[in-house]
């Protein structure tokens, strides 16, 4: 009976998602970005152009049958570099959110459940970190450390956990006041059991929505750092650095900015639409 109830609830949840055209489009966009990132060597027409390759005879070539998005200042195929740029963006998303989400969620649950001095200390520390502008922190770290993918992840992660901590704290605070939490305490359940088995499952939907929406912001933030020269080092293709390299040749060589710029828009649009769809599906606020 319980299994049938769970299946019915799962079907209704999926039905709400599938009936949302924007959510389905977002899911397809995200799936296409993942496919391009994973299979980039197979999709790219000139995968060797990802490295330190120059072909000055074909530099600044407009889009044609061979180079669908044209070539850049070094004669490299922009389409191939854009496809590999998706890989860098997704690695940044996985690295940042893979660290920030667990840390922020754990601190938020502990603060919301423990109360007292622990709550005041954790929320106070979180508020202090929230007061620091993320871009300023990222620029400071980027100027101190060598610009590369790992340091870009570090720069973003140092403050990104705070948003998840605040969100999960609010949800946990509400859940901790429920009667079934008190019943679990009276039944002798440990604090760890209550956090892992009673509170965390009720936070998963909110965390999932927030994480999906944050993926779009991480891509934009990472592109901003690369645009400013504090992200991935050349010749590794990064969408933000590709835009920065192409802007000096505007408006004549418009394709050098259009392709990577649209790629950033495409990826962030997909994650935003998917996040909105998940929010409607779970009927939560994030």
PDB file of N, CA, C and O in Angstrom, residues 58 60-64 66-72 75-80 255-256 259:
ATOM      1  N   UNK A  58      44.249  31.411 -41.511  1.00  0.00           N
ATOM      2  CA  UNK A  58      42.786  31.345 -41.428  1.00  0.00           C
ATOM      3  C   UNK A  58      42.242  32.150 -40.248  1.00  0.00           C
ATOM      4  O   UNK A  58      41.119  31.892 -39.803  1.00  0.00           O
ATOM      5  N   UNK A  60      40.458  35.024 -38.090  1.00  0.00           N
ATOM      6  CA  UNK A  60      39.327  35.937 -38.278  1.00  0.00           C
ATOM      7  C   UNK A  60      38.454  35.570 -39.479  1.00  0.00           C
ATOM      8  O   UNK A  60      37.869  36.450 -40.122  1.00  0.00           O
ATOM      9  N   UNK A  61      38.328  34.288 -39.768  1.00  0.00           N
ATOM     10  CA  UNK A  61      37.476  33.865 -40.883  1.00  0.00           C
ATOM     11  C   UNK A  61      36.021  33.843 -40.432  1.00  0.00           C
ATOM     12  O   UNK A  61      35.698  33.344 -39.349  1.00  0.00           O
ATOM     13  N   UNK A  62      35.104  34.390 -41.237  1.00  0.00           N
ATOM     14  CA  UNK A  62      33.689  34.363 -40.856  1.00  0.00           C
ATOM     15  C   UNK A  62      33.132  32.938 -40.947  1.00  0.00           C
ATOM     16  O   UNK A  62      33.771  32.050 -41.508  1.00  0.00           O
ATOM     17  N   UNK A  63      31.948  32.726 -40.397  1.00  0.00           N
ATOM     18  CA  UNK A  63      31.349  31.383 -40.444  1.00  0.00           C
ATOM     19  C   UNK A  63      31.200  30.873 -41.869  1.00  0.00           C
ATOM     20  O   UNK A  63      30.798  31.603 -42.774  1.00  0.00           O
ATOM     21  N   UNK A  64      31.551  29.598 -42.054  1.00  0.00           N
ATOM     22  CA  UNK A  64      31.390  28.966 -43.361  1.00  0.00           C
ATOM     23  C   UNK A  64      31.122  27.472 -43.158  1.00  0.00           C
ATOM     24  O   UNK A  64      30.876  27.023 -42.037  1.00  0.00           O
ATOM     25  N   UNK A  66      33.098  24.951 -43.248  1.00  0.00           N
ATOM     26  CA  UNK A  66      34.109  24.253 -42.452  1.00  0.00           C
ATOM     27  C   UNK A  66      34.131  24.729 -41.007  1.00  0.00           C
ATOM     28  O   UNK A  66      34.235  23.924 -40.081  1.00  0.00           O
ATOM     29  N   UNK A  67      34.096  26.028 -40.839  1.00  0.00           N
ATOM     30  CA  UNK A  67      34.109  26.631 -39.497  1.00  0.00           C
ATOM     31  C   UNK A  67      32.748  27.268 -39.243  1.00  0.00           C
ATOM     32  O   UNK A  67      32.509  28.415 -39.612  1.00  0.00           O
ATOM     33  N   UNK A  68      31.863  26.498 -38.620  1.00  0.00           N
ATOM     34  CA  UNK A  68      30.465  26.925 -38.477  1.00  0.00           C
ATOM     35  C   UNK A  68      30.319  28.239 -37.722  1.00  0.00           C
ATOM     36  O   UNK A  68      29.422  29.020 -38.006  1.00  0.00           O
ATOM     37  N   UNK A  69      31.174  28.478 -36.751  1.00  0.00           N
ATOM     38  CA  UNK A  69      31.116  29.716 -35.970  1.00  0.00           C
ATOM     39  C   UNK A  69      32.268  30.656 -36.306  1.00  0.00           C
ATOM     40  O   UNK A  69      32.505  31.623 -35.597  1.00  0.00           O
ATOM     41  N   UNK A  70      32.984  30.373 -37.388  1.00  0.00           N
ATOM     42  CA  UNK A  70      34.120  31.191 -37.763  1.00  0.00           C
ATOM     43  C   UNK A  70      35.375  30.806 -36.993  1.00  0.00           C
ATOM     44  O   UNK A  70      35.418  29.798 -36.276  1.00  0.00           O
ATOM     45  N   UNK A  71      36.422  31.615 -37.147  1.00  0.00           N
ATOM     46  CA  UNK A  71      37.686  31.371 -36.440  1.00  0.00           C
ATOM     47  C   UNK A  71      38.072  32.608 -35.633  1.00  0.00           C
ATOM     48  O   UNK A  71      37.577  33.708 -35.880  1.00  0.00           O
ATOM     49  N   UNK A  72      38.976  32.414 -34.671  1.00  0.00           N
ATOM     50  CA  UNK A  72      39.384  33.519 -33.803  1.00  0.00           C
ATOM     51  C   UNK A  72      40.688  34.140 -34.278  1.00  0.00           C
ATOM     52  O   UNK A  72      41.149  33.876 -35.402  1.00  0.00           O
ATOM     53  N   UNK A  75      43.226  31.760 -35.580  1.00  0.00           N
ATOM     54  CA  UNK A  75      42.807  30.857 -36.633  1.00  0.00           C
ATOM     55  C   UNK A  75      42.173  29.572 -36.124  1.00  0.00           C
ATOM     56  O   UNK A  75      42.008  28.618 -36.888  1.00  0.00           O
ATOM     57  N   UNK A  76      41.795  29.530 -34.861  1.00  0.00           N
ATOM     58  CA  UNK A  76      41.196  28.329 -34.291  1.00  0.00           C
ATOM     59  C   UNK A  76      39.686  28.331 -34.489  1.00  0.00           C
ATOM     60  O   UNK A  76      39.041  29.381 -34.457  1.00  0.00           O
ATOM     61  N   UNK A  77      39.129  27.139 -34.661  1.00  0.00           N
ATOM     62  CA  UNK A  77      37.701  26.973 -34.897  1.00  0.00           C
ATOM     63  C   UNK A  77      36.913  27.328 -33.639  1.00  0.00           C
ATOM     64  O   UNK A  77      37.078  26.692 -32.591  1.00  0.00           O
ATOM     65  N   UNK A  78      36.045  28.320 -33.732  1.00  0.00           N
ATOM     66  CA  UNK A  78      35.310  28.794 -32.561  1.00  0.00           C
ATOM     67  C   UNK A  78      34.258  27.779 -32.117  1.00  0.00           C
ATOM     68  O   UNK A  78      34.008  27.627 -30.918  1.00  0.00           O
ATOM     69  N   UNK A  79      33.661  27.062 -33.063  1.00  0.00           N
ATOM     70  CA  UNK A  79      32.669  26.049 -32.684  1.00  0.00           C
ATOM     71  C   UNK A  79      33.302  24.974 -31.795  1.00  0.00           C
ATOM     72  O   UNK A  79      32.749  24.604 -30.765  1.00  0.00           O
ATOM     73  N   UNK A  80      34.454  24.490 -32.188  1.00  0.00           N
ATOM     74  CA  UNK A  80      35.135  23.454 -31.407  1.00  0.00           C
ATOM     75  C   UNK A  80      35.492  23.971 -30.020  1.00  0.00           C
ATOM     76  O   UNK A  80      35.311  23.269 -29.013  1.00  0.00           O
ATOM     77  N   UNK A 255      31.318  37.512 -34.948  1.00  0.00           N
ATOM     78  CA  UNK A 255      31.107  36.094 -34.652  1.00  0.00           C
ATOM     79  C   UNK A 255      32.013  35.601 -33.512  1.00  0.00           C
ATOM     80  O   UNK A 255      31.690  34.623 -32.858  1.00  0.00           O
ATOM     81  N   UNK A 256      33.122  36.298 -33.262  1.00  0.00           N
ATOM     82  CA  UNK A 256      34.044  35.857 -32.219  1.00  0.00           C
ATOM     83  C   UNK A 256      33.471  36.081 -30.825  1.00  0.00           C
ATOM     84  O   UNK A 256      33.915  35.451 -29.852  1.00  0.00           O
ATOM     85  N   UNK A 259      29.245  33.698 -30.669  1.00  0.00           N
ATOM     86  CA  UNK A 259      29.165  32.256 -30.393  1.00  0.00           C
ATOM     87  C   UNK A 259      29.357  31.940 -28.909  1.00  0.00           C
ATOM     88  O   UNK A 259      28.492  31.304 -28.292  1.00  0.00           O
TER      89      UNK A 259
END
